[in-house]
PDB file of C-alpha atoms in Angstrom:
ATOM      1  CA  MET W   1      13.002  -6.662  10.226  1.00 62.00           C
ATOM      2  CA  SER W   2      10.886  -4.259   8.170  1.00 82.00           C
ATOM      3  CA  THR W   3       8.296  -6.550   6.682  1.00 94.00           C
ATOM      4  CA  LEU W   4       5.011  -4.685   7.186  1.00 97.00           C
ATOM      5  CA  LEU W   5       3.438  -2.375   4.562  1.00 98.00           C
ATOM      6  CA  VAL W   6       0.461  -0.935   6.420  1.00 98.00           C
ATOM      7  CA  PRO W   7      -2.512   0.698   4.687  1.00 98.00           C
ATOM      8  CA  TYR W   8      -4.475   2.323   7.497  1.00 98.00           C
ATOM      9  CA  TYR W   9      -7.380   4.459   6.364  1.00 97.00           C
ATOM     10  CA  GLU W  10      -8.585   6.123   9.552  1.00 97.00           C
ATOM     11  CA  HIS W  11      -8.240   9.715  10.637  1.00 97.00           C
ATOM     12  CA  PRO W  12      -5.575  10.387  13.334  1.00 97.00           C
ATOM     13  CA  SER W  13      -8.024  12.504  15.379  1.00 96.00           C
ATOM     14  CA  VAL W  14     -10.540   9.664  15.411  1.00 96.00           C
ATOM     15  CA  ARG W  15      -8.052   6.783  16.041  1.00 96.00           C
ATOM     16  CA  PRO W  16      -5.063   8.406  17.753  1.00 97.00           C
ATOM     17  CA  ALA W  17      -4.107   5.317  19.715  1.00 96.00           C
ATOM     18  CA  ALA W  18      -3.982   3.227  16.593  1.00 97.00           C
ATOM     19  CA  TRP W  19      -1.717   5.728  14.929  1.00 98.00           C
ATOM     20  CA  ASP W  20       0.465   5.787  18.064  1.00 97.00           C
ATOM     21  CA  ALA W  21       0.795   2.014  17.764  1.00 97.00           C
ATOM     22  CA  ILE W  22       1.830   2.317  14.080  1.00 98.00           C
ATOM     23  CA  VAL W  23       4.503   4.866  14.943  1.00 98.00           C
ATOM     24  CA  ALA W  24       5.736   2.729  17.866  1.00 97.00           C
ATOM     25  CA  ALA W  25       6.159  -0.218  15.440  1.00 97.00           C
ATOM     26  CA  ALA W  26       8.474   1.820  13.165  1.00 97.00           C
ATOM     27  CA  PRO W  27      11.363  -0.725  13.176  1.00 96.00           C
ATOM     28  CA  ARG W  28       9.022  -3.302  11.702  1.00 96.00           C
ATOM     29  CA  LEU W  29       7.569  -1.108   9.026  1.00 97.00           C
ATOM     30  CA  TYR W  30       8.584  -0.945   5.369  1.00 97.00           C
ATOM     31  CA  GLY W  31       6.059   1.820   4.812  1.00 98.00           C
ATOM     32  CA  VAL W  32       2.627   3.260   5.713  1.00 98.00           C
ATOM     33  CA  VAL W  33       0.006   4.221   3.138  1.00 98.00           C
ATOM     34  CA  LEU W  34      -1.451   7.666   3.819  1.00 98.00           C
ATOM     35  CA  ASN W  35      -4.998   8.068   2.571  1.00 98.00           C
ATOM     36  CA  PRO W  36      -6.857  11.067   4.018  1.00 98.00           C
ATOM     37  CA  ALA W  37      -9.813  11.036   1.512  1.00 97.00           C
ATOM     38  CA  SER W  38      -9.392   8.323  -1.122  1.00 97.00           C
ATOM     39  CA  GLY W  39      -6.312  10.322  -1.919  1.00 98.00           C
ATOM     40  CA  PRO W  40      -4.882  13.470  -0.378  1.00 98.00           C
ATOM     41  CA  GLY W  41      -8.198  15.312  -0.264  1.00 97.00           C
ATOM     42  CA  ASP W  42      -8.782  18.834  -1.505  1.00 97.00           C
ATOM     43  CA  ARG W  43      -6.986  20.676   1.249  1.00 97.00           C
ATOM     44  CA  PRO W  44      -4.123  20.044   3.762  1.00 98.00           C
ATOM     45  CA  ASP W  45      -5.022  18.167   6.939  1.00 98.00           C
ATOM     46  CA  ALA W  46      -2.938  19.047   9.914  1.00 98.00           C
ATOM     47  CA  ALA W  47      -3.562  15.776  11.759  1.00 98.00           C
ATOM     48  CA  PHE W  48      -2.311  13.711   8.832  1.00 98.00           C
ATOM     49  CA  ALA W  49       0.651  16.049   8.398  1.00 98.00           C
ATOM     50  CA  GLU W  50       1.617  15.586  12.029  1.00 98.00           C
ATOM     51  CA  VAL W  51       1.418  11.753  11.950  1.00 98.00           C
ATOM     52  CA  ALA W  52       3.304  11.691   8.641  1.00 98.00           C
ATOM     53  CA  ALA W  53       6.076  13.808  10.194  1.00 98.00           C
ATOM     54  CA  ARG W  54       6.286  11.425  13.129  1.00 98.00           C
ATOM     55  CA  LEU W  55       6.597   8.444  10.789  1.00 98.00           C
ATOM     56  CA  ARG W  56       9.311  10.087   8.698  1.00 98.00           C
ATOM     57  CA  ALA W  57      11.212  11.030  11.900  1.00 98.00           C
ATOM     58  CA  GLU W  58      11.275   7.321  12.744  1.00 98.00           C
ATOM     59  CA  GLY W  59      12.627   6.508   9.279  1.00 97.00           C
ATOM     60  CA  VAL W  60       9.372   5.083   7.932  1.00 98.00           C
ATOM     61  CA  ARG W  61       8.382   5.523   4.300  1.00 98.00           C
ATOM     62  CA  VAL W  62       5.218   7.545   3.878  1.00 98.00           C
ATOM     63  CA  LEU W  63       3.345   6.446   0.731  1.00 98.00           C
ATOM     64  CA  GLY W  64       0.707   8.705  -0.712  1.00 98.00           C
ATOM     65  CA  TYR W  65      -2.431   6.862  -1.871  1.00 98.00           C
ATOM     66  CA  ALA W  66      -3.700   7.510  -5.405  1.00 98.00           C
ATOM     67  CA  ASP W  67      -6.436   5.593  -7.194  1.00 98.00           C
ATOM     68  CA  THR W  68      -5.656   4.857 -10.844  1.00 98.00           C
ATOM     69  CA  ASP W  69      -8.981   3.101 -11.707  1.00 98.00           C
ATOM     70  CA  TYR W  70      -7.161   0.444 -13.747  1.00 98.00           C
ATOM     71  CA  GLY W  71      -5.725   3.015 -16.126  1.00 97.00           C
ATOM     72  CA  ARG W  72      -8.950   4.905 -16.687  1.00 97.00           C
ATOM     73  CA  ARG W  73      -8.161   7.817 -14.465  1.00 98.00           C
ATOM     74  CA  PRO W  74      -6.317  10.629 -16.222  1.00 97.00           C
ATOM     75  CA  ALA W  75      -2.642  10.704 -15.476  1.00 97.00           C
ATOM     76  CA  THR W  76      -2.851  14.446 -14.658  1.00 97.00           C
ATOM     77  CA  GLU W  77      -5.203  13.679 -11.763  1.00 98.00           C
ATOM     78  CA  VAL W  78      -3.000  10.949 -10.399  1.00 98.00           C
ATOM     79  CA  VAL W  79       0.080  13.154 -10.536  1.00 98.00           C
ATOM     80  CA  ARG W  80      -1.903  15.963  -8.902  1.00 98.00           C
ATOM     81  CA  ASP W  81      -2.705  13.624  -5.996  1.00 98.00           C
ATOM     82  CA  LEU W  82       0.982  12.649  -5.610  1.00 98.00           C
ATOM     83  CA  THR W  83       2.061  16.235  -5.712  1.00 98.00           C
ATOM     84  CA  ARG W  84      -0.425  17.128  -2.994  1.00 98.00           C
ATOM     85  CA  HIS W  85       0.787  14.208  -0.895  1.00 98.00           C
ATOM     86  CA  ARG W  86       4.294  15.511  -1.194  1.00 98.00           C
ATOM     87  CA  ASP W  87       3.512  19.185  -0.544  1.00 98.00           C
ATOM     88  CA  TRP W  88       0.959  18.696   2.266  1.00 98.00           C
ATOM     89  CA  PHE W  89       2.221  15.592   4.047  1.00 98.00           C
ATOM     90  CA  GLY W  90       5.809  15.171   3.026  1.00 98.00           C
ATOM     91  CA  ALA W  91       5.138  11.801   1.374  1.00 98.00           C
ATOM     92  CA  ASP W  92       8.305  10.312  -0.101  1.00 97.00           C
ATOM     93  CA  GLY W  93       6.610   7.487  -1.995  1.00 98.00           C
ATOM     94  CA  ALA W  94       3.468   6.462  -3.856  1.00 98.00           C
ATOM     95  CA  PHE W  95       0.914   3.693  -3.451  1.00 98.00           C
ATOM     96  CA  LEU W  96      -0.955   3.424  -6.769  1.00 98.00           C
ATOM     97  CA  ASP W  97      -4.167   1.456  -6.283  1.00 98.00           C
ATOM     98  CA  GLN W  98      -6.337  -0.458  -8.776  1.00 98.00           C
ATOM     99  CA  VAL W  99      -3.560  -1.210 -11.221  1.00 98.00           C
ATOM    100  CA  PRO W 100      -4.329  -3.729 -14.072  1.00 98.00           C
ATOM    101  CA  SER W 101      -2.323  -6.929 -14.240  1.00 97.00           C
ATOM    102  CA  GLY W 102      -2.037  -7.289 -18.053  1.00 97.00           C
ATOM    103  CA  PRO W 103       0.726  -5.744 -20.166  1.00 97.00           C
ATOM    104  CA  GLU W 104      -1.672  -3.660 -22.294  1.00 97.00           C
ATOM    105  CA  GLU W 105      -1.619  -0.705 -19.953  1.00 97.00           C
ATOM    106  CA  PHE W 106       2.067  -0.905 -19.072  1.00 98.00           C
ATOM    107  CA  GLU W 107       3.115   2.151 -21.089  1.00 98.00           C
ATOM    108  CA  HIS W 108       0.523   4.241 -19.256  1.00 98.00           C
ATOM    109  CA  TYR W 109       1.987   3.114 -15.887  1.00 98.00           C
ATOM    110  CA  GLN W 110       5.477   3.637 -17.159  1.00 98.00           C
ATOM    111  CA  ARG W 111       4.573   7.270 -17.831  1.00 98.00           C
ATOM    112  CA  LEU W 112       2.996   7.511 -14.419  1.00 98.00           C
ATOM    113  CA  ALA W 113       6.149   6.127 -12.804  1.00 98.00           C
ATOM    114  CA  VAL W 114       8.309   8.738 -14.542  1.00 98.00           C
ATOM    115  CA  ALA W 115       5.933  11.443 -13.325  1.00 98.00           C
ATOM    116  CA  ALA W 116       5.924  10.009  -9.822  1.00 98.00           C
ATOM    117  CA  TRP W 117       9.729  10.049  -9.705  1.00 98.00           C
ATOM    118  CA  GLY W 118       9.659  13.564 -11.007  1.00 98.00           C
ATOM    119  CA  VAL W 119       7.636  14.804  -8.058  1.00 97.00           C
ATOM    120  CA  GLY W 120       9.944  13.082  -5.536  1.00 97.00           C
ATOM    121  CA  CYS W 121       8.488   9.635  -5.002  1.00 98.00           C
ATOM    122  CA  GLY W 122      11.481   7.545  -4.087  1.00 97.00           C
ATOM    123  CA  THR W 123       9.401   4.427  -3.575  1.00 98.00           C
ATOM    124  CA  LEU W 124       6.667   3.198  -6.003  1.00 98.00           C
ATOM    125  CA  VAL W 125       4.183   0.536  -4.917  1.00 98.00           C
ATOM    126  CA  LEU W 126       1.713  -0.847  -7.462  1.00 98.00           C
ATOM    127  CA  ASN W 127      -1.376  -2.583  -6.097  1.00 98.00           C
ATOM    128  CA  HIS W 128      -2.524  -5.094  -8.671  1.00 98.00           C
ATOM    129  CA  GLY W 129      -4.159  -7.333  -6.094  1.00 97.00           C
ATOM    130  CA  THR W 130      -3.062 -10.347  -8.165  1.00 97.00           C
ATOM    131  CA  ALA W 131       0.126 -11.426  -9.907  1.00 96.00           C
ATOM    132  CA  PRO W 132       0.750  -9.014 -12.799  1.00 97.00           C
ATOM    133  CA  HIS W 133       2.719  -9.375 -15.964  1.00 97.00           C
ATOM    134  CA  PRO W 134       6.493  -9.233 -15.034  1.00 96.00           C
ATOM    135  CA  CYS W 135       6.965  -6.068 -17.054  1.00 97.00           C
ATOM    136  CA  TYR W 136       5.602  -4.042 -14.122  1.00 97.00           C
ATOM    137  CA  ALA W 137       8.640  -5.057 -12.062  1.00 97.00           C
ATOM    138  CA  ARG W 138      10.696  -2.756 -14.283  1.00 96.00           C
ATOM    139  CA  ILE W 139       9.101   0.354 -12.790  1.00 97.00           C
ATOM    140  CA  ALA W 140       8.014  -0.697  -9.271  1.00 98.00           C
ATOM    141  CA  ASP W 141       9.862  -1.166  -5.960  1.00 97.00           C
ATOM    142  CA  VAL W 142       6.928  -3.217  -4.659  1.00 98.00           C
ATOM    143  CA  LEU W 143       4.199  -5.197  -6.432  1.00 98.00           C
ATOM    144  CA  VAL W 144       1.110  -6.130  -4.401  1.00 98.00           C
ATOM    145  CA  THR W 145       0.359  -9.512  -5.917  1.00 97.00           C
ATOM    146  CA  PHE W 146      -2.523 -10.506  -3.574  1.00 97.00           C
ATOM    147  CA  GLU W 147      -5.311  -8.523  -1.915  1.00 98.00           C
ATOM    148  CA  GLY W 148      -8.228 -10.424  -0.512  1.00 97.00           C
ATOM    149  CA  THR W 149      -9.630 -12.470   2.374  1.00 98.00           C
ATOM    150  CA  TRP W 150      -7.753 -14.946   4.519  1.00 98.00           C
ATOM    151  CA  ALA W 151      -9.977 -17.730   3.277  1.00 97.00           C
ATOM    152  CA  SER W 152      -9.194 -16.943  -0.362  1.00 97.00           C
ATOM    153  CA  TYR W 153      -5.480 -16.532   0.442  1.00 97.00           C
ATOM    154  CA  ARG W 154      -5.301 -19.932   2.094  1.00 96.00           C
ATOM    155  CA  ALA W 155      -7.240 -21.527  -0.821  1.00 96.00           C
ATOM    156  CA  GLN W 156      -5.096 -19.968  -3.489  1.00 93.00           C
ATOM    157  CA  ILE W 157      -2.640 -22.276  -5.240  1.00 90.00           C
ATOM    158  CA  PRO W 158       0.734 -20.484  -5.010  1.00 87.00           C
ATOM    159  CA  GLN W 159       2.438 -19.715  -8.308  1.00 86.00           C
ATOM    160  CA  PRO W 160       6.163 -18.910  -8.526  1.00 88.00           C
ATOM    161  CA  TRP W 161       6.868 -15.299  -9.418  1.00 91.00           C
ATOM    162  CA  PRO W 162       8.126 -15.339 -13.060  1.00 88.00           C
ATOM    163  CA  GLY W 163      10.015 -12.054 -12.721  1.00 85.00           C
ATOM    164  CA  GLY W 164      13.430 -11.321 -11.255  1.00 82.00           C
ATOM    165  CA  PRO W 165      14.418 -10.693  -7.673  1.00 85.00           C
ATOM    166  CA  ASP W 166      14.768  -6.907  -8.025  1.00 88.00           C
ATOM    167  CA  VAL W 167      11.215  -6.164  -6.850  1.00 96.00           C
ATOM    168  CA  ARG W 168       9.601  -6.938  -3.493  1.00 97.00           C
ATOM    169  CA  LEU W 169       6.260  -8.739  -3.491  1.00 97.00           C
ATOM    170  CA  CYS W 170       3.570  -7.813  -0.992  1.00 98.00           C
ATOM    171  CA  HIS W 171       0.361  -9.630   0.099  1.00 98.00           C
ATOM    172  CA  LEU W 172      -2.504  -7.681   1.701  1.00 98.00           C
ATOM    173  CA  VAL W 173      -4.902  -9.948   3.534  1.00 98.00           C
ATOM    174  CA  TYR W 174      -8.067  -9.143   5.482  1.00 98.00           C
ATOM    175  CA  ASP W 175     -10.672 -11.017   7.515  1.00 98.00           C
ATOM    176  CA  VAL W 176      -7.776 -12.759   9.260  1.00 97.00           C
ATOM    177  CA  PRO W 177      -8.557 -14.651  12.556  1.00 96.00           C
ATOM    178  CA  PRO W 178      -6.441 -13.879  15.588  1.00 93.00           C
ATOM    179  CA  ASP W 179      -4.904 -17.348  15.686  1.00 93.00           C
ATOM    180  CA  ALA W 180      -3.633 -17.253  12.104  1.00 95.00           C
ATOM    181  CA  ASP W 181      -0.001 -16.884  11.103  1.00 94.00           C
ATOM    182  CA  PRO W 182      -0.197 -14.833   7.860  1.00 95.00           C
ATOM    183  CA  GLU W 183       3.417 -13.708   8.022  1.00 94.00           C
ATOM    184  CA  ALA W 184       4.720 -17.272   7.740  1.00 95.00           C
ATOM    185  CA  LEU W 185       2.374 -17.990   4.881  1.00 96.00           C
ATOM    186  CA  ALA W 186       3.409 -14.811   3.058  1.00 96.00           C
ATOM    187  CA  ARG W 187       7.050 -15.648   3.501  1.00 94.00           C
ATOM    188  CA  ALA W 188       6.503 -19.200   2.250  1.00 94.00           C
ATOM    189  CA  ARG W 189       4.825 -17.725  -0.871  1.00 95.00           C
ATOM    190  CA  GLY W 190       7.680 -15.426  -1.624  1.00 94.00           C
ATOM    191  CA  ALA W 191       6.306 -12.137  -0.333  1.00 96.00           C
ATOM    192  CA  ALA W 192       8.908  -9.985   1.439  1.00 96.00           C
ATOM    193  CA  LEU W 193       6.186  -7.637   2.640  1.00 97.00           C
ATOM    194  CA  HIS W 194       2.694  -8.187   3.980  1.00 97.00           C
ATOM    195  CA  CYS W 195      -0.166  -6.738   5.973  1.00 98.00           C
ATOM    196  CA  ALA W 196      -2.912  -8.930   7.525  1.00 97.00           C
ATOM    197  CA  VAL W 197      -5.841  -7.355   9.360  1.00 97.00           C
ATOM    198  CA  PRO W 198      -9.030  -8.595  11.040  1.00 97.00           C
ATOM    199  CA  GLY W 199     -11.268  -6.132   9.160  1.00 97.00           C
ATOM    200  CA  THR W 200     -14.007  -7.290   6.849  1.00 96.00           C
ATOM    201  CA  GLY W 201     -16.449  -5.802   4.350  1.00 92.00           C
ATOM    202  CA  ASP W 202     -15.961  -2.667   2.274  1.00 91.00           C
ATOM    203  CA  HIS W 203     -13.477  -1.085   4.687  1.00 94.00           C
ATOM    204  CA  PRO W 204     -11.092  -3.665   6.053  1.00 97.00           C
ATOM    205  CA  TRP W 205      -8.186  -1.236   6.111  1.00 97.00           C
ATOM    206  CA  GLY W 206      -9.674   0.608   9.007  1.00 96.00           C
ATOM    207  CA  THR W 207      -8.272  -2.032  11.312  1.00 97.00           C
ATOM    208  CA  LEU W 208      -4.711  -2.728  12.469  1.00 96.00           C
ATOM    209  CA  PRO W 209      -2.813  -6.004  12.147  1.00 94.00           C
ATOM    210  CA  HIS W 210      -3.134  -8.109  15.284  1.00 87.00           C
ATOM    211  CA  THR W 211       0.623  -7.797  15.783  1.00 84.00           C
ATOM    212  CA  LEU W 212       0.311  -4.012  16.122  1.00 88.00           C
ATOM    213  CA  GLU W 213      -2.713  -3.824  18.372  1.00 70.00           C
ATOM    214  CA  ASN W 214      -0.532  -4.744  21.397  1.00 57.00           C
ATOM    215  CA  THR W 215       2.531  -2.702  20.409  1.00 54.00           C
ATOM    216  CA  PRO W 216       3.863  -0.872  23.487  1.00 48.00           C
TER     217      PRO W 216
END
């Protein structure tokens, strides 16, 4: 079952075995976030293009990372990033990071969604990191409604999703101990997708989920 949405922010030439494990886990993957340089970078990268091609060949969505800075980053820059992800790496979806949760910026993100669809993004993931206003479900395929540590995830009081069933919810959890069962907790909290990694600090997404570390 494809329940993993994996953001893995390491270069394939530095962590080739980790990328091999991600590709090997293709049947379990909803998608992989490609993030060469806090976005696509300023030039094509052959190593990322190669791993993206391998993922697409296995039927895995390749989601190009773009920071939106909570609506403060100009839309032209965000769309430029998505276009580069498409042209350089064959990305077929978008992972928009730092998305606000309130309805005030919804029209801005609605315009971004239209632009993303226009450059070929068939899948749109919005990373709010917390439960957003239900209006965002009108434009997204996936809403990331939690991003944080395992301790804060366990301590959080679950709230039912007030929106409809037409959007998948995703929880991104880090600083997860090896004996934890984050998939069961995510499922119990209504998240169809998840990713849980042991990484900590400012760069937790440079580590793989425990369940992928031993992938054949």
